[in-house]
Amino acid sequence: MSFERGELIREGKSKQVFGVAGSDDKVILHYKDDATAFNGKKFGVVEDKARVNAAISWHLMQYVAKETGIRTHLIERLSDTDQLCEKVDIIMVEVVVRNIVAGSCARRFGREEGEVLPFPMIEWFYKSDPLDDPPMSDVHALTFGWAEQHELEYLRFAAAKVNKALCDFWDALGVDLVDFKIEFGRTPDGRILLADEISPDGCRLWEKGTRRKLDKDVFRRDLGDLGDTYRELYTRIFGNELGA
Ligand code: UDP
């Protein structure tokens, strides 16, 4: 069966979401080469970013699903940059898991970047571009109706399992998983699925030993060429170089 792009449903910073002609329970996720940081205040186009992120996200989502049993929204790879997914209603709670202090955790709490946490830290951020994704706790999600108690409990449980699986994955490749952000969505029949993407855009990845950054911080902090970094990551994972 072939799936044709329908109308553009949503334009995000690094992806577009299209409907699927003749189907109302599926979407097509299209990855773009656009890179943004600081909530869109910094912008660039990075050659190959879409293909690398789509390939890595597909691979990591499938890996996580196999290792943990957590279900994802992915259905089929349609091309290098397009993925057929179940249509979900995204839960407005961004789930961040940290193993090592970095980024906003260092800034907010005055901690040293690189401090290894005694156990993984799971945090919620309210998914809102106009508000710059503020940090929040259960009480905000519950009071404002963004998630129910049982959903938060599932998100916490799933995030911990995803973290364990991803730590093992990156560990074997000589990389420390510092932190990452994931999102979940609800299906009309009440299932919660791991949605969006798991890619170096939403993770911090440090080379073991050197702590060289292999993620979007290279772009955020002007540390080098993000395209080179992402292609290097691709080769680390798949063993071969990204084709032309
Ligand atoms: N992150 C993300 N999208 C966001 C905010 C954060 O993917 O809108 C990821 C980010 O790449 C990092 C983790 O979540 O891997 C934790 O980010 P942090 O809270 O430290 O914020 P930042 O330093 O990026 O402002």
Coordinates of N, CA and C and ligand atoms in Angstrom, one line a residue:
M1 N 0.8 -1.2 0.0 CA 0.0 0.0 0.0 C 0.9 1.2 0.0
S2 N 0.5 2.2 -0.8 CA 1.4 3.4 -0.8 C 0.6 4.6 -0.1
F3 N 1.4 5.4 0.6 CA 0.8 6.4 1.4 C 1.3 7.8 0.8
E4 N 0.3 8.6 0.5 CA 0.6 9.9 -0.1 C 0.5 11.0 0.9
R5 N 1.4 12.0 0.9 CA 1.2 13.1 1.8 C -0.1 13.8 1.5
G6 N -0.8 14.2 2.6 CA -2.0 15.0 2.5 C -1.7 16.4 2.8
E7 N -2.6 17.1 3.5 CA -2.3 18.5 3.9 C -1.3 18.7 5.0
L8 N -0.6 19.8 5.0 CA 0.3 20.1 6.1 C -0.5 20.4 7.3
I9 N -0.2 19.6 8.4 CA -1.0 19.8 9.6 C -0.2 20.7 10.5
R10 N 1.1 20.6 10.6 CA 1.8 21.4 11.6 C 3.3 21.6 11.0
E11 N 3.8 22.8 11.2 CA 5.2 23.0 10.8 C 6.0 23.3 12.1
G12 N 6.9 22.4 12.4 CA 7.7 22.6 13.6 C 9.0 23.1 13.2
K13 N 9.9 23.2 14.2 CA 11.2 23.8 13.9 C 12.1 22.9 13.1
S14 N 12.0 21.6 13.3 CA 12.9 20.7 12.6 C 12.1 19.6 11.8
K15 N 10.8 19.6 11.9 CA 10.0 18.7 11.1 C 8.6 19.3 10.7
Q16 N 8.1 18.7 9.6 CA 6.7 19.0 9.2 C 5.8 17.8 9.5
V17 N 4.6 18.0 9.8 CA 3.7 16.9 10.0 C 2.6 17.0 8.9
F18 N 2.5 16.0 8.1 CA 1.5 16.0 7.0 C 0.4 14.9 7.3
G19 N -0.8 15.2 6.9 CA -1.9 14.2 6.9 C -1.6 13.2 5.8
V20 N -2.4 12.1 5.8 CA -2.2 11.0 4.8 C -3.5 11.0 4.0
A21 N -3.3 11.1 2.7 CA -4.5 11.0 1.8 C -5.3 9.8 2.1
G22 N -6.6 9.9 2.4 CA -7.5 8.8 2.6 C -7.4 8.1 3.9
S23 N -6.7 8.7 4.9 CA -6.6 8.1 6.2 C -6.6 9.2 7.3
D24 N -7.4 9.0 8.3 CA -7.5 10.0 9.4 C -6.8 9.6 10.7
D25 N -6.2 8.4 10.7 CA -5.5 8.0 11.9 C -4.0 7.8 11.7
K26 N -3.5 8.4 10.6 CA -2.0 8.3 10.4 C -1.5 9.7 10.0
V27 N -0.2 9.9 10.2 CA 0.4 11.2 9.7 C 1.8 10.8 9.1
I28 N 2.3 11.7 8.3 CA 3.7 11.5 7.8 C 4.6 12.6 8.5
L29 N 5.6 12.1 9.1 CA 6.6 13.0 9.7 C 7.7 13.3 8.7
H30 N 7.9 14.5 8.4 CA 9.0 14.9 7.4 C 10.1 15.7 8.1
Y31 N 11.3 15.1 8.1 CA 12.4 15.8 8.7 C 13.0 16.8 7.8
K32 N 13.4 18.0 8.4 CA 14.0 19.1 7.6 C 15.5 19.3 8.0
D33 N 16.2 19.9 7.1 CA 17.6 20.2 7.4 C 17.7 21.5 8.4
D34 N 16.6 22.1 8.7 CA 16.7 23.3 9.6 C 17.2 23.0 11.0
A35 N 18.0 23.8 11.5 CA 18.5 23.7 12.9 C 18.1 25.0 13.6
T36 N 17.5 24.9 14.8 CA 17.2 26.1 15.6 C 17.8 25.8 17.0
A37 N 18.0 26.9 17.7 CA 18.3 26.8 19.1 C 17.8 28.0 19.8
F38 N 17.7 28.0 21.1 CA 17.2 29.0 22.0 C 15.8 29.4 21.5
N39 N 15.0 28.4 21.3 CA 13.6 28.5 20.9 C 13.5 29.3 19.6
G40 N 14.3 29.0 18.6 CA 14.1 29.6 17.3 C 14.9 30.9 17.1
K41 N 15.6 31.4 18.2 CA 16.3 32.7 18.1 C 17.6 32.5 17.2
K42 N 18.1 31.3 17.2 CA 19.3 31.0 16.3 C 18.8 30.0 15.3
F43 N 19.2 30.3 14.0 CA 18.7 29.4 13.0 C 19.8 29.1 12.0
G44 N 19.8 27.9 11.4 CA 20.7 27.5 10.4 C 20.2 26.4 9.6
V45 N 20.8 26.1 8.4 CA 20.4 25.0 7.6 C 21.6 24.1 7.6
V46 N 21.5 22.8 8.0 CA 22.6 21.9 8.1 C 22.4 20.7 7.1
E47 N 23.3 20.7 6.2 CA 23.2 19.7 5.1 C 23.2 18.3 5.8
D48 N 22.3 17.4 5.3 CA 22.2 16.0 5.8 C 21.5 15.8 7.1
K49 N 21.2 16.9 7.8 CA 20.6 16.8 9.2 C 19.3 15.9 9.1
A50 N 18.5 16.2 8.1 CA 17.2 15.5 8.1 C 17.4 14.0 7.9
R51 N 18.3 13.6 7.0 CA 18.5 12.2 6.8 C 19.2 11.5 8.0
V52 N 20.1 12.2 8.6 CA 20.8 11.6 9.8 C 19.8 11.5 10.9
N53 N 19.0 12.5 11.2 CA 18.1 12.5 12.3 C 17.0 11.4 12.1
A54 N 16.5 11.4 10.9 CA 15.4 10.4 10.6 C 16.0 9.0 10.7
A55 N 17.2 8.7 10.3 CA 17.7 7.4 10.4 C 18.0 7.0 11.8
I56 N 18.6 8.0 12.6 CA 18.9 7.7 14.0 C 17.6 7.5 14.8
S57 N 16.7 8.4 14.6 CA 15.4 8.3 15.4 C 14.7 7.0 15.1
W58 N 14.6 6.6 13.8 CA 14.0 5.4 13.5 C 14.7 4.2 14.2
H59 N 16.0 4.2 14.1 CA 16.8 3.1 14.7 C 16.6 3.1 16.2
L60 N 16.7 4.2 16.9 CA 16.6 4.3 18.3 C 15.2 3.9 18.8
M61 N 14.2 4.4 18.1 CA 12.8 4.1 18.5 C 12.6 2.6 18.4
Q62 N 13.0 2.0 17.4 CA 12.8 0.6 17.2 C 13.6 -0.2 18.3
Y63 N 14.8 0.3 18.5 CA 15.6 -0.4 19.5 C 14.9 -0.3 20.9
V64 N 14.5 0.9 21.3 CA 13.8 1.1 22.6 C 12.6 0.2 22.7
A65 N 11.8 0.2 21.6 CA 10.6 -0.6 21.6 C 10.9 -2.1 21.9
K66 N 11.9 -2.5 21.2 CA 12.3 -4.0 21.3 C 12.9 -4.3 22.8
E67 N 13.7 -3.3 23.3 CA 14.3 -3.6 24.6 C 13.3 -3.4 25.7
T68 N 12.4 -2.5 25.6 CA 11.5 -2.1 26.8 C 10.1 -2.6 26.6
G69 N 9.6 -2.8 25.4 CA 8.2 -3.1 25.2 C 7.3 -1.9 25.1
I70 N 8.0 -0.7 25.2 CA 7.2 0.5 25.2 C 6.8 0.8 23.7
R71 N 5.5 1.1 23.5 CA 5.1 1.3 22.1 C 5.3 2.7 21.6
T72 N 5.7 2.7 20.3 CA 5.9 4.0 19.7 C 4.9 4.3 18.6
H73 N 4.9 5.5 18.1 CA 4.0 5.9 17.0 C 4.4 5.5 15.6
L74 N 5.6 4.9 15.5 CA 6.2 4.6 14.2 C 5.5 3.4 13.5
I75 N 5.2 3.6 12.2 CA 4.6 2.5 11.5 C 5.5 2.0 10.3
E76 N 6.0 2.9 9.5 CA 6.8 2.5 8.4 C 7.7 3.7 7.9
R77 N 8.8 3.3 7.4 CA 9.7 4.3 6.8 C 9.3 4.4 5.3
L78 N 9.0 5.7 4.9 CA 8.6 5.9 3.6 C 9.7 6.4 2.7
S79 N 10.7 7.0 3.2 CA 11.8 7.5 2.5 C 12.9 7.8 3.5
D80 N 14.0 8.4 3.0 CA 15.1 8.8 3.9 C 14.7 9.8 5.0
T81 N 13.7 10.6 4.6 CA 13.3 11.7 5.5 C 11.8 11.7 5.9
D82 N 11.1 10.7 5.4 CA 9.6 10.6 5.7 C 9.3 9.3 6.5
Q83 N 8.5 9.5 7.6 CA 8.1 8.3 8.4 C 6.6 8.3 8.6
L84 N 6.0 7.2 8.3 CA 4.5 7.0 8.5 C 4.3 6.7 10.0
C85 N 3.4 7.5 10.7 CA 3.2 7.3 12.1 C 1.8 7.3 12.4
E86 N 1.4 6.7 13.6 CA 0.1 6.8 14.1 C -0.2 8.3 14.5
K87 N -1.3 8.8 14.2 CA -1.7 10.1 14.6 C -2.0 10.1 16.1
V88 N -1.3 11.0 16.8 CA -1.6 11.1 18.3 C -1.8 12.5 18.6
D89 N -2.4 12.6 19.8 CA -2.6 13.9 20.4 C -1.4 14.1 21.4
I90 N -0.5 15.0 21.0 CA 0.7 15.1 21.9 C 0.4 15.6 23.3
I91 N 0.9 14.9 24.3 CA 0.8 15.3 25.7 C 1.7 16.5 25.9
M92 N 1.2 17.6 26.5 CA 2.0 18.9 26.5 C 3.1 18.9 27.6
V93 N 3.4 17.7 28.0 CA 4.5 17.5 29.0 C 5.8 17.0 28.3
E94 N 6.8 17.8 28.2 CA 8.0 17.4 27.7 C 8.8 16.7 28.8
V95 N 9.2 15.5 28.5 CA 9.9 14.6 29.5 C 11.4 14.7 29.3
V96 N 12.1 15.2 30.3 CA 13.6 15.3 30.2 C 14.2 14.3 31.2
V97 N 15.1 13.5 30.8 CA 15.8 12.6 31.7 C 17.3 13.0 31.7
R98 N 17.9 13.1 32.9 CA 19.3 13.5 33.0 C 20.1 12.5 33.8
N99 N 21.3 12.2 33.2 CA 22.2 11.3 34.0 C 23.4 12.1 34.5
I100 N 23.7 13.2 33.8 CA 24.8 14.1 34.1 C 24.3 15.5 34.0
V101 N 24.7 16.4 34.9 CA 24.3 17.8 34.9 C 24.8 18.5 33.7
A102 N 23.9 19.2 33.0 CA 24.3 20.1 31.8 C 23.1 21.1 31.6
G103 N 23.3 22.0 30.7 CA 22.3 22.9 30.2 C 21.5 23.6 31.3
S104 N 20.2 23.6 31.2 CA 19.3 24.3 32.1 C 19.4 23.8 33.5
C105 N 19.8 22.6 33.7 CA 19.9 22.0 35.1 C 21.1 22.7 35.8
A106 N 22.2 22.9 35.1 CA 23.4 23.5 35.6 C 23.0 25.0 35.9
R107 N 22.4 25.7 35.0 CA 22.0 27.1 35.1 C 21.1 27.3 36.3
R108 N 20.0 26.5 36.3 CA 18.9 26.8 37.3 C 19.4 26.5 38.7
F109 N 20.2 25.5 38.9 CA 20.6 25.1 40.2 C 22.0 25.4 40.6
G110 N 22.7 26.1 39.7 CA 24.1 26.5 40.1 C 25.0 25.3 40.2
R111 N 24.8 24.3 39.4 CA 25.6 23.1 39.5 C 26.7 23.1 38.4
E112 N 27.7 22.4 38.6 CA 28.8 22.3 37.6 C 28.4 21.4 36.5
E113 N 28.6 21.8 35.2 CA 28.3 20.9 34.1 C 29.2 19.7 34.2
G114 N 28.7 18.5 34.0 CA 29.5 17.3 34.1 C 29.4 16.5 35.4
E115 N 28.7 17.1 36.4 CA 28.4 16.4 37.6 C 27.6 15.1 37.3
V116 N 28.1 14.0 37.7 CA 27.4 12.7 37.5 C 26.3 12.6 38.5
L117 N 25.1 12.4 38.1 CA 24.0 12.3 39.1 C 24.0 10.9 39.8
P118 N 23.6 10.8 41.0 CA 23.6 9.5 41.7 C 22.5 8.6 41.2
F119 N 21.5 9.2 40.6 CA 20.4 8.4 39.9 C 19.8 9.3 38.9
P120 N 19.1 8.7 37.9 CA 18.6 9.5 36.8 C 17.5 10.5 37.4
M121 N 17.5 11.7 36.8 CA 16.6 12.7 37.2 C 15.5 12.9 36.1
I122 N 14.3 12.8 36.5 CA 13.2 12.9 35.4 C 12.5 14.2 35.7
E123 N 12.4 15.1 34.7 CA 11.8 16.4 34.9 C 10.7 16.6 33.9
W124 N 9.7 17.5 34.2 CA 8.7 17.9 33.3 C 8.9 19.3 32.8
F125 N 8.7 19.6 31.5 CA 8.6 21.0 31.0 C 7.3 21.1 30.3
Y126 N 6.7 22.3 30.5 CA 5.5 22.6 29.7 C 5.8 22.9 28.3
K127 N 5.2 22.1 27.3 CA 5.5 22.3 25.9 C 4.9 23.6 25.4
S128 N 5.6 24.7 25.4 CA 5.0 25.9 24.9 C 6.1 26.9 24.4
D129 N 6.1 27.0 23.1 CA 7.1 27.9 22.5 C 7.0 29.4 23.0
P130 N 5.7 29.9 23.1 CA 5.7 31.3 23.6 C 6.2 31.5 25.0
L131 N 6.2 30.5 25.8 CA 6.6 30.6 27.2 C 8.0 30.0 27.3
D132 N 8.7 29.6 26.2 CA 10.0 29.0 26.3 C 10.1 27.7 27.2
D133 N 9.0 26.8 27.0 CA 9.0 25.5 27.7 C 9.4 25.6 29.2
P134 N 8.6 26.3 30.1 CA 9.0 26.4 31.5 C 9.0 25.1 32.2
P135 N 9.9 24.9 33.2 CA 9.9 23.7 34.0 C 8.6 23.6 34.8
M136 N 8.1 22.5 35.1 CA 6.9 22.4 36.0 C 6.9 21.1 36.7
S137 N 6.0 20.9 37.7 CA 5.9 19.7 38.4 C 4.5 19.1 38.2
D138 N 4.3 17.9 38.8 CA 3.0 17.3 38.7 C 1.8 18.2 38.9
V139 N 1.9 19.0 39.9 CA 0.8 19.9 40.3 C 0.3 20.8 39.1
H140 N 1.3 21.3 38.4 CA 0.9 22.1 37.2 C 0.2 21.3 36.1
A141 N 0.8 20.2 35.8 CA 0.2 19.3 34.8 C -1.2 18.9 35.2
L142 N -1.4 18.5 36.5 CA -2.7 18.1 36.9 C -3.7 19.2 37.0
T143 N -3.3 20.3 37.6 CA -4.2 21.5 37.8 C -4.7 22.0 36.5
F144 N -3.8 22.2 35.6 CA -4.1 22.8 34.3 C -4.6 21.8 33.3
G145 N -4.7 20.5 33.7 CA -5.3 19.5 32.8 C -4.5 19.1 31.6
W146 N -3.1 19.2 31.8 CA -2.3 18.8 30.7 C -2.1 17.2 30.7
A147 N -2.2 16.6 31.8 CA -2.0 15.2 31.9 C -2.8 14.7 33.2
E148 N -3.1 13.4 33.2 CA -3.8 12.9 34.4 C -2.7 12.1 35.2
Q149 N -3.1 11.9 36.5 CA -2.1 11.2 37.4 C -1.5 9.9 36.8
H150 N -2.4 9.1 36.3 CA -2.0 7.8 35.8 C -1.1 8.0 34.6
E151 N -1.3 9.0 33.8 CA -0.5 9.3 32.6 C 0.9 9.7 33.1
L152 N 1.0 10.6 34.1 CA 2.3 11.0 34.6 C 3.1 9.8 35.2
E153 N 2.3 8.9 35.8 CA 3.0 7.7 36.4 C 3.6 6.9 35.2
Y154 N 2.8 6.8 34.1 CA 3.3 6.0 33.0 C 4.5 6.7 32.4
L155 N 4.4 8.0 32.2 CA 5.5 8.8 31.6 C 6.8 8.6 32.4
R156 N 6.7 8.6 33.8 CA 7.9 8.4 34.6 C 8.4 7.0 34.4
F157 N 7.5 6.0 34.4 CA 7.9 4.6 34.3 C 8.6 4.4 32.9
A158 N 8.0 4.9 31.9 CA 8.5 4.7 30.5 C 9.8 5.5 30.3
A159 N 9.9 6.7 30.9 CA 11.1 7.5 30.7 C 12.3 6.8 31.3
A160 N 12.1 6.2 32.5 CA 13.2 5.5 33.2 C 13.6 4.3 32.3
K161 N 12.7 3.6 31.8 CA 13.0 2.4 30.9 C 13.8 2.8 29.6
V162 N 13.3 3.9 29.0 CA 13.9 4.4 27.8 C 15.3 4.8 28.1
N163 N 15.5 5.5 29.3 CA 16.8 5.9 29.7 C 17.8 4.7 29.8
K164 N 17.3 3.7 30.5 CA 18.2 2.5 30.7 C 18.6 1.9 29.4
A165 N 17.7 1.8 28.5 CA 18.0 1.2 27.2 C 18.9 2.1 26.4
L166 N 18.7 3.4 26.4 CA 19.5 4.3 25.6 C 20.9 4.4 26.2
C167 N 21.0 4.4 27.5 CA 22.3 4.4 28.1 C 23.2 3.2 27.7
D168 N 22.6 2.0 27.7 CA 23.3 0.8 27.2 C 23.7 1.0 25.8
F169 N 22.8 1.5 25.0 CA 23.1 1.6 23.5 C 24.3 2.5 23.3
W170 N 24.3 3.7 23.9 CA 25.4 4.7 23.7 C 26.6 4.2 24.4
D171 N 26.5 3.6 25.5 CA 27.7 3.1 26.2 C 28.5 2.2 25.3
A172 N 27.8 1.3 24.6 CA 28.5 0.3 23.7 C 29.2 1.0 22.6
L173 N 28.8 2.3 22.3 CA 29.5 3.0 21.2 C 30.5 4.1 21.7
G174 N 30.8 4.0 23.0 CA 31.8 4.9 23.6 C 31.3 6.3 23.8
V175 N 30.0 6.4 24.1 CA 29.3 7.7 24.2 C 28.5 7.7 25.5
D176 N 28.6 8.8 26.3 CA 27.8 9.0 27.5 C 26.5 9.7 27.1
L177 N 25.4 9.2 27.5 CA 24.1 9.8 27.4 C 23.9 10.8 28.5
V178 N 24.1 12.1 28.3 CA 24.0 13.1 29.4 C 22.6 13.4 29.8
D179 N 21.8 13.7 28.8 CA 20.4 13.9 29.0 C 19.6 13.8 27.7
F180 N 18.3 13.8 27.7 CA 17.5 13.8 26.5 C 16.1 14.2 26.9
K181 N 15.4 14.6 25.8 CA 13.9 14.9 25.9 C 13.1 14.0 25.0
I182 N 12.0 13.5 25.6 CA 11.1 12.7 24.8 C 9.7 13.2 25.0
E183 N 8.8 12.9 24.0 CA 7.4 13.3 24.1 C 6.5 12.1 23.9
F184 N 5.3 12.1 24.4 CA 4.4 11.1 24.3 C 3.1 11.6 23.7
G185 N 2.3 10.7 23.1 CA 1.0 11.1 22.6 C -0.1 10.1 22.9
R186 N -1.3 10.6 22.9 CA -2.5 9.7 23.1 C -3.1 9.4 21.8
T187 N -3.5 8.1 21.6 CA -4.3 7.7 20.5 C -5.8 7.9 20.8
P188 N -6.6 7.9 19.8 CA -8.1 8.1 20.1 C -8.6 6.9 20.9
D189 N -8.0 5.7 20.8 CA -8.5 4.6 21.6 C -7.8 4.5 23.0
G190 N -7.1 5.5 23.4 CA -6.6 5.6 24.8 C -5.3 5.0 25.0
R191 N -4.5 4.7 24.0 CA -3.1 4.2 24.3 C -2.2 5.4 24.4
I192 N -1.1 5.3 25.1 CA -0.1 6.3 25.2 C 1.1 5.7 24.4
L193 N 1.6 6.5 23.4 CA 2.7 6.1 22.6 C 3.9 7.0 22.7
L194 N 5.1 6.5 22.7 CA 6.3 7.3 22.6 C 6.2 7.9 21.2
A195 N 6.3 9.3 21.1 CA 6.1 9.9 19.8 C 7.2 10.9 19.5
D196 N 7.1 11.8 18.5 CA 8.1 12.7 18.1 C 9.3 12.0 17.7
E197 N 10.5 12.3 18.2 CA 11.7 11.7 17.7 C 12.7 11.4 18.9
I198 N 13.7 10.5 18.6 CA 14.8 10.4 19.6 C 16.0 10.6 18.7
S199 N 16.6 11.8 18.7 CA 17.7 12.1 17.8 C 18.7 13.0 18.5
P200 N 19.9 13.2 17.9 CA 20.9 14.1 18.6 C 20.4 15.6 18.7
D201 N 19.3 15.9 18.1 CA 18.7 17.3 18.3 C 18.1 17.4 19.7
G202 N 17.7 16.3 20.3 CA 17.0 16.3 21.6 C 17.8 15.6 22.7
C203 N 19.1 15.3 22.4 CA 19.9 14.5 23.4 C 21.2 15.3 23.6
R204 N 21.8 15.1 24.7 CA 23.2 15.5 24.9 C 24.0 14.2 24.9
L205 N 25.0 14.2 24.0 CA 25.9 13.0 23.9 C 27.3 13.4 24.0
W206 N 28.0 12.8 24.9 CA 29.5 13.2 25.1 C 30.3 12.0 24.9
E207 N 31.4 12.2 24.0 CA 32.3 11.1 23.8 C 33.0 10.7 25.2
K208 N 33.0 9.4 25.5 CA 33.6 9.0 26.7 C 35.0 9.4 26.8
G209 N 35.5 9.8 27.9 CA 36.9 10.1 28.1 C 37.2 11.6 27.8
T210 N 36.9 12.0 26.5 CA 37.2 13.4 26.1 C 36.0 14.3 26.4
R211 N 34.8 13.8 26.6 CA 33.6 14.7 26.8 C 33.4 15.6 25.6
R212 N 33.9 15.2 24.4 CA 33.6 16.0 23.2 C 32.1 15.9 22.9
K213 N 31.5 17.0 22.5 CA 30.1 17.0 22.3 C 29.7 16.5 21.0
L214 N 28.7 15.6 20.9 CA 28.3 15.0 19.7 C 26.8 15.2 19.4
D215 N 26.4 16.4 19.7 CA 24.9 16.7 19.7 C 24.7 18.1 19.3
K216 N 23.5 18.6 19.4 CA 23.1 19.9 18.9 C 23.8 21.1 19.7
D217 N 24.4 20.8 20.8 CA 25.2 21.8 21.5 C 26.3 22.3 20.6
V218 N 26.8 21.5 19.7 CA 27.8 22.0 18.7 C 27.3 23.2 17.9
F219 N 26.0 23.2 17.6 CA 25.4 24.3 16.9 C 25.0 25.4 17.9
R220 N 24.4 25.0 19.1 CA 24.0 26.0 20.1 C 25.2 26.9 20.5
R221 N 26.3 26.2 20.7 CA 27.5 26.9 21.3 C 28.6 27.2 20.3
D222 N 28.3 27.1 19.0 CA 29.3 27.3 17.9 C 30.6 26.6 18.1
L223 N 30.5 25.3 18.3 CA 31.7 24.5 18.6 C 32.3 23.8 17.4
G224 N 31.6 24.0 16.2 CA 32.1 23.3 15.0 C 31.0 23.1 14.0
D225 N 31.2 22.2 13.1 CA 30.2 22.0 12.0 C 29.2 20.9 12.5
L226 N 27.9 21.3 12.6 CA 27.0 20.3 13.1 C 26.8 19.1 12.1
G227 N 26.9 19.4 10.8 CA 26.7 18.4 9.8 C 27.8 17.3 10.0
D228 N 29.1 17.8 10.2 CA 30.2 16.8 10.4 C 29.9 16.0 11.6
T229 N 29.4 16.6 12.7 CA 29.2 15.9 14.0 C 28.1 14.8 13.7
Y230 N 27.0 15.2 13.0 CA 25.9 14.3 12.9 C 26.3 13.1 11.9
R231 N 27.1 13.4 10.9 CA 27.6 12.4 10.0 C 28.5 11.4 10.8
E232 N 29.3 11.9 11.7 CA 30.2 11.1 12.5 C 29.3 10.2 13.4
L233 N 28.3 10.7 14.0 CA 27.4 9.9 14.8 C 26.7 8.8 14.0
Y234 N 26.3 9.2 12.8 CA 25.7 8.2 11.9 C 26.6 7.0 11.7
T235 N 27.9 7.3 11.4 CA 28.9 6.3 11.1 C 29.1 5.4 12.4
R236 N 29.2 6.1 13.5 CA 29.4 5.3 14.8 C 28.2 4.3 14.9
I237 N 27.0 4.7 14.6 CA 25.9 3.8 14.8 C 25.8 2.7 13.8
F238 N 25.9 3.1 12.5 CA 25.6 2.2 11.4 C 26.8 1.5 10.8
G239 N 28.0 2.0 11.2 CA 29.2 1.4 10.7 C 29.7 1.9 9.3
N240 N 28.8 2.4 8.5 CA 29.1 3.0 7.2 C 28.9 4.5 7.1
E241 N 29.5 5.1 6.1 CA 29.2 6.5 6.0 C 27.9 6.8 5.4
L242 N 27.3 8.0 5.7 CA 26.0 8.4 5.1 C 26.3 8.5 3.6
G243 N 25.4 7.9 2.7 CA 25.6 8.0 1.3 C 25.2 9.4 0.8
A244 N 25.5 9.5 -0.5 CA 25.3 10.9 -1.1 C 23.8 11.1 -1.3
Ligands
UDP1 N1 15.6 19.7 24.8 C1 14.9 19.5 23.6 N2 14.0 20.5 23.3 C2 13.7 21.5 24.1 C3 14.5 21.7 25.3 C4 15.4 20.7 25.6 O1 15.1 18.6 22.9 O2 12.8 22.3 23.8 C5 16.6 18.6 25.2 C6 18.1 19.2 25.1 O3 18.6 18.9 23.8 C7 18.8 18.4 26.1 C8 17.7 18.1 27.2 O4 16.4 18.3 26.5 O5 19.2 17.2 25.6 C9 17.7 19.0 28.4 O6 17.7 20.3 28.0 P1 17.9 21.5 29.1 O7 16.7 21.5 30.0 O8 19.2 21.4 29.7 O9 17.8 22.8 28.2 P2 18.8 23.6 27.3 O10 20.1 23.7 28.0 O11 18.8 22.9 26.0 O12 18.2 25.0 27.3

